[in-house]
Amino acid sequence: MSRATPATVAAAATGTALAQADADGLNATLHWSQELLDQEAHRADTSQRSGGTGLKLYGMPVAVKDNIVTTEQPTTCASRMLEGYVSPYNATAVDRLRAAGALVACKTNLDEFAMGSSTEHSAFGRVKHPLDHARVPGGSSGGSAALVAAGVVPAALGSETGGSVRQPASFCGVVGLKPSYGRVSRYGLVAFGSSLDSIAIFAQSVGEAGKVLSAISGHDTRDSTSAAAPAMGRPDAWTDLSGIRIGVPKEYMPADLHPGVRAGVDRAVDALRELGAEVVEVSLPHTKYAVPTYYIIAPAEASANLARYDGVRYGKREVGPEGDVRALYQATRGSGFGAEVKRRILVGTYVLSAGYYDAHYVKAQRVRALIADDFRQVFDNGIDLLFTPTTPTPAFRAGEKTEDPVAMYLADVFVCPANLAGTPAMSLPIGRSEGLPIGGQFMAPYFRDSRMLSTAAVLEGLLDGTAEVR
Amino acid sequence: MSIGREQVEKVAKLAAIAVDDAELEPLVAQLSRIVDYVEQLNEVSTPEGTEGFHPGPETLPLREDVVRRFVPGNPLDAMAPEFEGGLFLVPVRGTMAEE
């Protein structure tokens, strides 16, 4: 009879917790099994026995968003188009989690093809907010956020194109970390908007988020946009923030900001000052154009990236009425994609089409440069980090924004600029308003992820992120 | 409305997505709403010649030019709708219709 190890104990406990989460109706998972969990534990123990001392994440169960490919579990992207699809390879981030001794716990639910801000656009049902089932957990990485918030797993992988980890992290009261673009390999992340996409991390603490980033980051020859840098080392542990200069952009504190969010940010800013940081008002003047810029560039890239789903080599095939092979494509894509994915592909096709390309796509690329330059100027002028609210409101009710696509898009107003600029950004819990979590966001210069994590850890140590602020 | 029914039908054809009549009217309204919203970028001055922006490192490293064999973890044909003799099969439909 084999002995229990920390990994086998973690696998058993995780299975129990996942079963409970399913029974509670969270709908956060799409695939998991106790058998696979036990296999993960066996793999981790084998690694450790064969000389893998000091495996950074040994025995840590990590949930994986279902747009990150795995060979042993399906990858559906929460779409009928890929129902039952099993990848022939694992994502680099998954391989590195396992190399560090982590257990891939399950595949999590998401907005279809990562397009959404509420996880209401999954073909397999919406995810429920762990604290209030009538509300959304945010999106598109809502399943991963919900599992970490519910205490089922200590960490999870999600993905960001326009804030899809930080926004649900803020809604659910957990840490959400988007690394610098190019720091984590995109090999095995199903492409949505390739100049925006990043694998990102949920965790119950800043320290754990940093540990996971250390394990999965570093150059990968299989991702042509992967930065030529080794894995991020462990962030320095600081005791205070003396000498750190933090900017609060005035564009992120509008007059109509939710009062609970404002109270949370004000309290966090007081804490930053108490810790020795200098906090000043700054300006990112093109902030208001970030969402419309994003909703030209992201759909344009999506229309190209999702052209591969044509019913020929994999995924759903719908033969449709008699016609040529184009009829096969049209019928397959018409029935395989959900409404939001179709909307975005159509918008993307429109802005790239003859007669509209210069007016929309080229224009958006130029405005993107202005948005990125806003960040560069602020950081070049002595600001070490920016601090802002992560979202304009706490988690909203399910169904509240599904009728108006633009209303949904505006949920990302504070998070999508960092994706456009490629800068690292993270959210951590800074309080609660009427029981609902509020997130505060740090943004740092490109590739200064480590300093951002060190700063956030100090704030986390002082601030009770579950305290009612208003 | 900034985008009409005919344009939506044309774009759907370009995107190879079948849109039935029941979907079309709401789609026209939604796409118009989105296009009207993003047109606020016209407020921003971006003179001719302004460069775009792509995030990430300024230079991308090249990998060694070595052929590596990809060994699939699952057979490539296992997920294909129809596969035979090393070929992905599609229904015989004749030639692509002229647009």
Coordinates of C-alpha atoms in Angstrom, one line a residue:
Chain A
M1 CA 0.0 0.0 0.0
S2 CA 1.5 3.3 -1.1
R3 CA 2.0 6.1 1.5
A4 CA 0.2 9.3 1.4
T5 CA 2.3 12.3 0.3
P6 CA 1.4 16.0 0.3
A7 CA 0.6 15.7 -3.4
T8 CA -1.8 12.7 -3.0
V9 CA -3.5 14.4 0.0
A10 CA -3.9 17.6 -2.1
A11 CA -5.3 15.6 -4.9
A12 CA -7.9 14.0 -2.7
A13 CA -8.9 17.2 -1.0
T14 CA -9.1 19.0 -4.3
G15 CA -11.4 16.4 -5.7
T16 CA -13.7 16.7 -2.7
A17 CA -13.7 20.5 -3.0
L18 CA -14.4 20.4 -6.8
A19 CA -17.3 18.0 -6.2
Q20 CA -18.7 20.4 -3.6
A21 CA -18.3 23.4 -5.9
D22 CA -20.3 21.4 -8.6
A23 CA -22.9 20.5 -6.1
D24 CA -23.2 24.1 -5.0
G25 CA -24.0 25.0 -8.6
L26 CA -21.1 27.3 -9.3
N27 CA -20.7 25.8 -12.8
A28 CA -17.0 26.9 -12.6
T29 CA -15.5 23.7 -14.1
L30 CA -15.9 22.1 -17.5
H31 CA -13.7 19.0 -17.0
W32 CA -12.1 17.3 -14.0
S33 CA -11.8 13.8 -12.5
Q34 CA -10.4 12.2 -9.4
E35 CA -8.5 9.8 -11.6
L36 CA -6.7 12.6 -13.4
L37 CA -6.0 14.4 -10.1
D38 CA -4.4 11.2 -8.8
Q39 CA -2.3 10.9 -11.9
E40 CA -1.1 14.5 -11.4
A41 CA -0.1 13.7 -7.8
H42 CA 1.8 10.6 -9.0
R43 CA 3.6 12.7 -11.6
A44 CA 4.6 15.3 -9.0
D45 CA 5.8 12.7 -6.6
T46 CA 7.8 11.0 -9.3
S47 CA 9.5 14.3 -10.2
Q48 CA 10.3 14.9 -6.6
R49 CA 11.8 11.5 -6.1
S50 CA 13.9 11.7 -9.2
G51 CA 16.0 14.6 -7.9
G52 CA 13.4 17.4 -8.2
T53 CA 14.2 18.9 -4.8
G54 CA 12.8 22.3 -4.2
L55 CA 10.0 22.0 -6.7
K56 CA 8.5 25.5 -6.4
L57 CA 4.9 24.5 -6.6
Y58 CA 5.1 20.9 -5.3
G59 CA 1.6 19.6 -4.6
M60 CA -0.2 22.9 -5.4
P61 CA -3.5 22.3 -7.2
V62 CA -3.9 24.8 -10.0
A63 CA -7.0 25.2 -12.1
V64 CA -6.5 26.0 -15.8
K65 CA -8.9 28.0 -18.0
D66 CA -10.3 26.0 -20.8
N67 CA -8.7 28.0 -23.6
I68 CA -5.3 26.7 -22.5
V69 CA -4.6 23.4 -24.2
T70 CA -4.0 20.1 -22.4
T71 CA -3.6 16.6 -23.8
E72 CA -5.4 14.7 -21.1
Q73 CA -8.5 16.8 -20.8
P74 CA -10.6 18.4 -23.5
T75 CA -10.1 22.1 -24.5
T76 CA -13.4 23.5 -25.6
C77 CA -13.0 27.3 -25.1
A78 CA -16.6 27.0 -23.7
S79 CA -17.8 26.7 -27.3
R80 CA -19.9 24.2 -29.2
M81 CA -17.3 24.6 -32.0
L82 CA -14.7 22.7 -29.9
E83 CA -17.0 20.5 -27.9
G84 CA -15.0 17.3 -27.2
Y85 CA -11.8 18.5 -28.8
V86 CA -8.6 17.2 -27.2
S87 CA -5.3 18.9 -28.1
P88 CA -2.3 17.0 -29.4
Y89 CA 0.0 19.1 -27.2
N90 CA 0.2 20.8 -23.9
A91 CA 0.6 24.5 -23.4
T92 CA 4.1 25.6 -22.3
A93 CA 2.5 27.1 -19.2
V94 CA 0.9 23.8 -18.3
D95 CA 4.2 21.9 -18.9
R96 CA 6.0 24.4 -16.6
L97 CA 3.4 24.1 -13.9
R98 CA 3.9 20.3 -13.9
A99 CA 7.7 20.7 -14.0
A100 CA 7.4 22.8 -10.8
G101 CA 5.4 20.0 -9.1
A102 CA 1.9 21.6 -9.4
L103 CA -1.2 19.5 -10.0
V104 CA -3.4 20.5 -12.9
A105 CA -6.7 20.4 -11.0
C106 CA -9.4 20.9 -13.7
K107 CA -10.3 23.0 -16.8
T108 CA -12.5 26.0 -15.9
N109 CA -15.5 27.6 -17.5
L110 CA -15.1 30.9 -19.4
D111 CA -16.9 33.3 -21.8
E112 CA -16.8 31.5 -25.2
F113 CA -13.3 32.0 -26.8
A114 CA -12.5 34.4 -24.0
M115 CA -14.9 37.0 -25.4
G116 CA -16.8 38.5 -22.5
S117 CA -16.7 40.3 -19.2
S118 CA -19.2 38.2 -17.1
T119 CA -18.8 34.5 -18.0
E120 CA -22.4 34.6 -19.2
H121 CA -21.4 33.8 -22.8
S122 CA -20.3 30.2 -22.2
A123 CA -22.0 27.6 -24.3
F124 CA -22.2 25.5 -21.1
G125 CA -24.0 27.9 -18.8
R126 CA -22.9 30.9 -16.8
V127 CA -20.6 30.8 -13.8
K128 CA -22.1 32.0 -10.5
H129 CA -20.4 34.4 -8.1
P130 CA -19.3 32.4 -5.1
L131 CA -20.6 35.1 -2.6
D132 CA -23.9 35.9 -4.4
H133 CA -25.2 33.4 -7.0
A134 CA -27.4 36.1 -8.6
R135 CA -24.3 38.0 -9.6
V136 CA -21.6 37.4 -12.2
P137 CA -18.0 36.5 -11.2
G138 CA -16.7 38.7 -14.0
G139 CA -15.1 37.4 -17.2
S140 CA -13.9 36.0 -19.3
S141 CA -11.9 33.9 -16.8
G142 CA -14.9 33.7 -14.4
G143 CA -14.5 30.0 -13.7
S144 CA -10.9 30.3 -12.6
A145 CA -11.8 33.3 -10.4
A146 CA -14.7 31.6 -8.8
L147 CA -12.7 28.5 -7.8
V148 CA -9.9 30.5 -6.2
A149 CA -12.4 32.8 -4.4
A150 CA -14.4 29.8 -3.1
G151 CA -11.2 28.3 -1.7
V152 CA -11.3 25.2 -4.0
V153 CA -7.8 25.8 -5.4
P154 CA -5.1 28.2 -4.2
A155 CA -4.3 29.4 -7.7
A156 CA -5.5 29.2 -11.2
L157 CA -4.5 30.2 -14.7
G158 CA -6.6 32.5 -16.7
S159 CA -6.0 34.6 -19.8
E160 CA -6.3 38.3 -20.6
T161 CA -6.9 40.1 -23.8
G162 CA -8.8 43.0 -22.3
G163 CA -8.6 42.5 -18.5
S164 CA -10.2 39.1 -18.3
V165 CA -8.3 38.1 -15.1
R166 CA -8.0 41.4 -13.3
Q167 CA -11.7 42.3 -13.7
P168 CA -13.0 38.9 -12.3
A169 CA -10.3 39.0 -9.6
S170 CA -11.7 42.3 -8.5
F171 CA -15.3 41.1 -8.6
C172 CA -14.5 37.9 -6.7
G173 CA -12.0 39.3 -4.1
V174 CA -8.8 37.5 -5.1
V175 CA -5.5 38.5 -6.6
G176 CA -5.3 38.7 -10.4
L177 CA -1.9 39.2 -12.1
K178 CA -1.4 40.0 -15.8
P179 CA 2.3 39.8 -16.6
S180 CA 4.2 41.9 -19.1
Y181 CA 3.3 40.9 -22.7
G182 CA 5.9 38.3 -23.8
R183 CA 6.9 37.3 -20.3
V184 CA 4.8 34.1 -20.3
S185 CA 4.7 31.9 -23.4
R186 CA 1.4 32.0 -25.4
Y187 CA 2.2 28.6 -26.9
G188 CA -0.9 26.6 -26.2
L189 CA -3.1 29.6 -25.4
V190 CA -6.0 29.5 -27.9
A191 CA -5.5 32.7 -29.9
F192 CA -8.1 35.5 -29.6
G193 CA -6.2 38.8 -30.1
S194 CA -2.5 37.9 -30.5
S195 CA -1.1 41.4 -29.8
L196 CA -3.1 41.5 -26.6
D197 CA -3.3 37.9 -25.3
S198 CA -1.5 36.9 -22.1
I199 CA -1.8 33.9 -19.8
A200 CA -2.4 35.4 -16.4
I201 CA -2.7 34.2 -12.8
F202 CA -5.3 34.1 -10.0
A203 CA -4.2 33.4 -6.5
Q204 CA -5.3 33.9 -2.9
S205 CA -2.3 36.1 -2.1
V206 CA 0.2 38.3 -3.9
G207 CA 3.0 35.9 -2.8
E208 CA 1.4 32.9 -4.4
A209 CA 0.7 34.8 -7.6
G210 CA 4.4 35.7 -7.7
K211 CA 5.4 32.0 -7.1
V212 CA 3.2 30.8 -10.0
L213 CA 4.6 33.6 -12.3
S214 CA 8.2 32.5 -11.4
A215 CA 7.3 29.0 -12.4
I216 CA 5.6 29.6 -15.7
S217 CA 7.5 32.7 -17.1
G218 CA 10.6 32.7 -19.3
H219 CA 11.6 32.6 -22.9
D220 CA 10.0 29.9 -25.1
T221 CA 11.3 29.3 -28.6
R222 CA 7.8 28.1 -29.6
D223 CA 6.3 31.6 -29.1
S224 CA 7.6 34.1 -31.5
T225 CA 6.6 37.0 -29.3
S226 CA 8.3 35.5 -26.2
A227 CA 10.7 38.0 -24.6
A228 CA 14.4 36.8 -24.5
A229 CA 14.5 36.7 -20.7
P230 CA 14.7 33.9 -18.2
A231 CA 11.9 33.1 -15.7
M232 CA 11.2 35.9 -13.3
G233 CA 12.9 35.4 -10.0
R234 CA 11.2 35.6 -6.6
P235 CA 10.2 39.3 -5.9
D236 CA 12.0 41.1 -3.2
A237 CA 10.3 41.2 0.2
W238 CA 10.0 44.8 1.4
T239 CA 9.0 46.1 4.8
D240 CA 7.7 49.4 3.6
L241 CA 7.3 51.6 0.5
S242 CA 9.8 54.4 1.3
G243 CA 11.1 55.9 -1.9
I244 CA 8.3 54.5 -4.0
R245 CA 6.4 57.1 -6.1
I246 CA 2.9 56.1 -7.0
G247 CA 0.6 57.9 -9.5
V248 CA -3.2 57.9 -9.4
P249 CA -4.4 58.9 -12.9
K250 CA -7.3 61.4 -12.6
E251 CA -9.0 59.7 -15.6
Y252 CA -9.6 56.6 -13.4
M253 CA -11.4 58.5 -10.7
P254 CA -14.4 60.0 -12.5
A255 CA -17.1 61.9 -10.6
D256 CA -19.6 59.1 -11.1
L257 CA -17.3 56.3 -9.8
H258 CA -19.3 53.9 -7.6
P259 CA -19.0 55.3 -4.0
G260 CA -17.9 52.0 -2.5
V261 CA -15.1 51.7 -5.1
R262 CA -14.0 55.3 -4.4
A263 CA -14.0 54.6 -0.6
G264 CA -11.9 51.5 -1.2
V265 CA -9.4 53.3 -3.3
D266 CA -9.2 56.2 -0.9
R267 CA -8.5 53.8 2.0
A268 CA -5.8 52.0 0.0
V269 CA -4.1 55.3 -1.0
D270 CA -4.1 56.3 2.7
A271 CA -2.4 52.9 3.5
L272 CA 0.2 53.4 0.7
R273 CA 1.1 56.8 2.3
E274 CA 1.2 55.2 5.7
L275 CA 3.7 52.7 4.3
G276 CA 5.9 55.5 3.1
A277 CA 5.0 55.9 -0.5
E278 CA 4.6 59.3 -2.2
V279 CA 1.2 59.3 -3.9
V280 CA 0.5 62.0 -6.5
E281 CA -2.2 62.7 -9.1
V282 CA -1.1 62.1 -12.7
S283 CA -2.8 62.1 -16.1
L284 CA -3.2 59.5 -18.8
P285 CA -5.1 61.7 -21.2
H286 CA -6.1 59.1 -23.8
T287 CA -7.7 56.8 -21.3
K288 CA -11.3 57.4 -22.5
Y289 CA -10.3 56.0 -26.0
A290 CA -8.9 52.7 -24.7
V291 CA -12.2 50.8 -24.9
P292 CA -13.2 51.9 -28.4
T293 CA -9.6 51.2 -29.5
Y294 CA -9.7 47.8 -28.0
Y295 CA -13.0 47.0 -29.6
I296 CA -11.6 47.6 -33.0
I297 CA -8.2 45.9 -32.6
A298 CA -9.3 42.8 -30.6
P299 CA -12.2 41.9 -32.9
A300 CA -10.0 42.5 -36.0
E301 CA -7.4 40.1 -34.6
A302 CA -10.1 37.7 -33.6
S303 CA -11.6 37.6 -37.0
A304 CA -8.3 36.4 -38.3
N305 CA -7.5 34.0 -35.4
L306 CA -11.0 32.3 -35.5
A307 CA -10.9 31.8 -39.3
R308 CA -9.3 28.4 -38.6
Y309 CA -12.7 27.1 -37.2
D310 CA -14.1 25.9 -40.5
G311 CA -15.2 22.3 -39.8
V312 CA -12.4 20.8 -41.9
R313 CA -9.6 19.5 -39.7
Y314 CA -11.1 19.5 -36.1
G315 CA -14.0 20.8 -34.2
K316 CA -17.7 20.9 -35.1
R317 CA -18.8 20.3 -38.7
E318 CA -22.2 21.3 -39.9
V319 CA -22.7 20.2 -43.5
G320 CA -25.8 22.4 -44.1
P321 CA -27.8 22.6 -47.3
E322 CA -26.4 21.6 -50.7
G323 CA -23.7 24.0 -51.8
D324 CA -20.0 24.5 -52.2
V325 CA -17.3 24.2 -49.5
R326 CA -18.0 27.8 -48.5
A327 CA -21.5 26.6 -47.5
L328 CA -19.8 24.1 -45.2
Y329 CA -17.8 26.9 -43.6
Q330 CA -20.8 29.1 -43.3
A331 CA -23.1 26.5 -41.7
T332 CA -20.3 25.3 -39.4
R333 CA -19.4 28.7 -38.2
G334 CA -23.0 29.9 -38.0
S335 CA -24.0 27.0 -35.7
G336 CA -20.8 26.5 -33.8
F337 CA -20.2 30.0 -32.6
G338 CA -22.3 31.8 -30.0
A339 CA -23.8 35.3 -30.4
E340 CA -21.0 37.3 -28.8
V341 CA -18.3 35.5 -30.8
K342 CA -20.2 36.1 -34.0
R343 CA -20.7 39.8 -33.2
R344 CA -17.0 40.2 -32.6
I345 CA -15.9 38.4 -35.7
L346 CA -18.3 40.4 -37.8
V347 CA -17.1 43.7 -36.2
G348 CA -13.5 42.6 -36.9
T349 CA -14.3 41.7 -40.5
Y350 CA -16.0 45.0 -41.0
V351 CA -13.1 47.1 -39.7
L352 CA -10.6 45.2 -41.8
S353 CA -12.7 45.3 -45.0
A354 CA -12.1 47.5 -48.0
G355 CA -13.2 51.1 -47.5
Y356 CA -13.2 50.8 -43.7
Y357 CA -9.6 49.6 -43.0
D358 CA -8.0 53.0 -42.8
A359 CA -10.8 54.7 -41.0
H360 CA -11.1 52.1 -38.3
Y361 CA -8.2 49.7 -38.0
V362 CA -5.3 51.9 -39.0
K363 CA -6.8 54.7 -36.8
A364 CA -7.1 52.4 -33.8
Q365 CA -3.5 51.3 -34.2
R366 CA -2.4 55.0 -34.1
V367 CA -4.6 55.7 -31.0
R368 CA -3.1 52.6 -29.4
A369 CA 0.3 54.2 -29.8
L370 CA -0.9 57.3 -28.0
I371 CA -2.3 55.2 -25.2
A372 CA 1.0 53.4 -24.8
D373 CA 2.8 56.7 -24.9
D374 CA 0.7 58.1 -22.0
F375 CA 2.1 55.3 -19.9
R376 CA 5.7 55.7 -21.1
Q377 CA 5.6 59.5 -20.4
V378 CA 4.3 59.0 -16.8
F379 CA 6.9 56.3 -16.0
D380 CA 9.7 58.3 -17.6
N381 CA 8.8 61.3 -15.4
G382 CA 9.6 59.5 -12.1
I383 CA 6.5 57.5 -11.4
D384 CA 7.3 54.0 -10.3
L385 CA 3.8 52.5 -10.3
L386 CA 0.2 53.6 -11.0
F387 CA -2.6 52.8 -8.6
T388 CA -6.3 52.8 -9.7
P389 CA -9.6 51.1 -9.1
T390 CA -9.7 47.8 -11.1
T391 CA -13.4 48.1 -12.0
P392 CA -15.9 51.0 -11.9
T393 CA -18.4 49.0 -9.9
P394 CA -18.5 45.8 -7.8
A395 CA -19.9 42.6 -9.5
F396 CA -23.2 43.3 -11.3
R397 CA -26.2 41.1 -11.5
A398 CA -26.5 38.3 -14.1
G399 CA -28.5 39.5 -17.1
E400 CA -27.9 43.2 -16.3
K401 CA -25.7 43.9 -19.3
T402 CA -26.3 41.2 -21.7
E403 CA -28.8 43.2 -23.9
D404 CA -26.4 46.0 -24.7
P405 CA -22.9 44.8 -25.9
V406 CA -21.4 48.3 -25.3
A407 CA -22.6 48.4 -21.7
M408 CA -20.8 45.1 -21.1
Y409 CA -17.7 46.4 -22.8
L410 CA -17.5 49.4 -20.5
A411 CA -16.9 47.1 -17.5
D412 CA -13.4 46.9 -18.8
V413 CA -12.7 50.6 -18.9
F414 CA -9.9 50.5 -16.3
V415 CA -8.3 47.2 -17.3
C416 CA -8.0 47.2 -21.1
P417 CA -5.4 50.1 -21.3
A418 CA -2.7 47.8 -19.8
N419 CA -3.4 45.2 -22.4
L420 CA -3.1 47.8 -25.2
A421 CA 0.2 49.0 -23.8
G422 CA 1.6 45.5 -22.9
T423 CA 2.4 46.7 -19.4
P424 CA 2.2 44.4 -16.3
A425 CA -0.8 45.0 -14.1
M426 CA -2.5 43.3 -11.2
S427 CA -5.6 43.6 -8.9
L428 CA -5.7 42.8 -5.2
P429 CA -8.7 43.0 -2.8
I430 CA -8.9 46.4 -1.1
G431 CA -12.2 46.0 0.7
R432 CA -15.9 45.3 0.3
S433 CA -18.9 47.4 -0.4
E434 CA -22.2 45.9 0.9
G435 CA -20.4 42.6 1.1
L436 CA -19.1 42.7 -2.5
P437 CA -15.4 42.7 -3.1
I438 CA -13.6 45.7 -4.5
G439 CA -10.2 45.5 -6.3
G440 CA -7.3 48.0 -6.5
Q441 CA -5.0 47.9 -9.5
F442 CA -1.3 48.4 -9.8
M443 CA 0.3 49.0 -13.2
A444 CA 4.0 49.1 -13.7
P445 CA 6.5 49.9 -16.5
Y446 CA 7.1 47.1 -19.0
F447 CA 8.9 44.1 -17.5
R448 CA 8.9 45.6 -13.9
D449 CA 6.5 42.8 -12.8
S450 CA 8.7 42.0 -9.8
R451 CA 8.7 45.5 -8.4
M452 CA 4.9 45.6 -8.8
L453 CA 4.6 42.4 -6.9
S454 CA 6.9 43.6 -4.1
T455 CA 4.8 46.8 -3.7
A456 CA 1.5 44.9 -3.8
A457 CA 2.7 42.5 -1.1
V458 CA 3.5 45.3 1.3
L459 CA 0.0 46.9 0.8
E460 CA -1.6 43.5 1.2
G461 CA 0.2 43.0 4.5
L462 CA -1.3 46.2 5.9
L463 CA -4.8 46.3 4.4
D464 CA -7.6 43.9 5.3
G465 CA -9.0 43.2 1.8
T466 CA -12.3 41.9 3.3
A467 CA -13.2 45.0 5.4
E468 CA -16.4 46.9 4.7
V469 CA -15.4 50.3 3.3
R470 CA -18.8 51.6 2.5
Chain B
M1 CA -27.9 53.6 -38.3
S2 CA -24.2 53.6 -39.3
I3 CA -24.2 50.0 -40.6
G4 CA -27.2 48.7 -42.7
R5 CA -28.6 45.3 -43.4
E6 CA -26.8 45.0 -46.7
Q7 CA -23.5 45.7 -45.2
V8 CA -24.0 43.1 -42.4
E9 CA -25.0 40.5 -45.0
K10 CA -21.8 41.3 -47.0
V11 CA -19.6 41.2 -43.9
A12 CA -21.2 37.9 -42.8
K13 CA -20.4 36.5 -46.2
L14 CA -16.8 37.7 -45.9
A15 CA -16.5 36.1 -42.5
A16 CA -18.2 32.9 -43.8
I17 CA -20.8 32.9 -41.0
A18 CA -24.4 31.9 -41.9
V19 CA -26.8 34.4 -40.4
D20 CA -30.5 33.6 -40.6
D21 CA -33.3 36.2 -40.9
A22 CA -34.1 35.9 -37.2
E23 CA -30.6 36.8 -36.3
L24 CA -30.1 39.5 -38.8
E25 CA -32.2 42.4 -37.5
P26 CA -30.9 42.3 -34.0
L27 CA -27.4 41.9 -35.4
V28 CA -27.8 45.0 -37.5
A29 CA -28.8 47.0 -34.4
Q30 CA -26.0 45.6 -32.3
L31 CA -23.3 46.1 -34.8
S32 CA -24.5 49.7 -35.5
R33 CA -24.3 50.4 -31.8
I34 CA -20.8 49.1 -31.6
V35 CA -19.6 50.9 -34.8
D36 CA -21.2 54.1 -33.6
Y37 CA -19.4 53.7 -30.3
V38 CA -15.9 53.1 -31.7
E39 CA -16.3 56.0 -34.1
Q40 CA -15.4 58.4 -31.3
L41 CA -11.8 57.7 -32.2
N42 CA -12.3 60.3 -34.9
E43 CA -12.0 62.9 -32.1
V44 CA -8.3 62.0 -31.7
S45 CA -5.8 63.7 -33.9
T46 CA -3.5 61.1 -35.5
P47 CA -1.6 62.8 -38.4
E48 CA -0.7 60.8 -41.5
G49 CA 2.4 58.8 -40.9
T50 CA 1.8 58.2 -37.2
E51 CA 3.1 54.8 -36.4
G52 CA 1.0 52.0 -34.7
F53 CA 2.2 50.1 -31.6
H54 CA 2.8 46.5 -30.9
P55 CA 3.7 45.6 -27.3
G56 CA 6.5 43.4 -26.2
P57 CA 10.2 43.4 -26.6
E58 CA 11.7 45.7 -29.2
T59 CA 13.6 42.9 -30.9
L60 CA 12.4 39.3 -31.0
P61 CA 15.0 36.6 -30.6
L62 CA 15.3 34.1 -33.4
R63 CA 15.5 30.4 -32.6
E64 CA 18.1 28.1 -33.9
D65 CA 17.1 27.0 -37.5
V66 CA 16.9 23.4 -36.7
V67 CA 14.2 21.0 -37.8
R68 CA 12.5 19.4 -34.9
R69 CA 10.0 16.5 -35.1
F70 CA 6.6 17.2 -33.5
V71 CA 5.3 14.1 -31.7
P72 CA 1.6 14.6 -31.0
G73 CA 0.3 13.6 -27.6
N74 CA -3.0 12.6 -29.2
P75 CA -3.4 11.4 -32.8
L76 CA -4.0 14.4 -35.2
D77 CA -6.7 12.5 -37.0
A78 CA -8.7 11.6 -33.9
M79 CA -10.5 14.9 -33.8
A80 CA -11.0 15.3 -37.5
P81 CA -14.6 15.1 -38.7
E82 CA -13.5 12.8 -41.6
F83 CA -10.0 11.5 -42.2
E84 CA -8.7 8.8 -44.5
G85 CA -5.3 7.9 -45.9
G86 CA -3.6 10.9 -44.4
L87 CA -6.1 13.4 -45.8
F88 CA -8.8 15.5 -44.2
L89 CA -12.0 14.9 -46.2
V90 CA -14.7 17.4 -47.0
P91 CA -18.0 16.8 -48.8
V92 CA -17.7 16.9 -52.6
R93 CA -19.5 20.0 -53.6
G94 CA -18.1 21.0 -56.9
T95 CA -16.2 24.2 -57.4
M96 CA -16.4 27.3 -55.2
A97 CA -19.2 29.5 -56.5
E98 CA -18.2 32.8 -58.0
E99 CA -19.1 35.8 -55.8

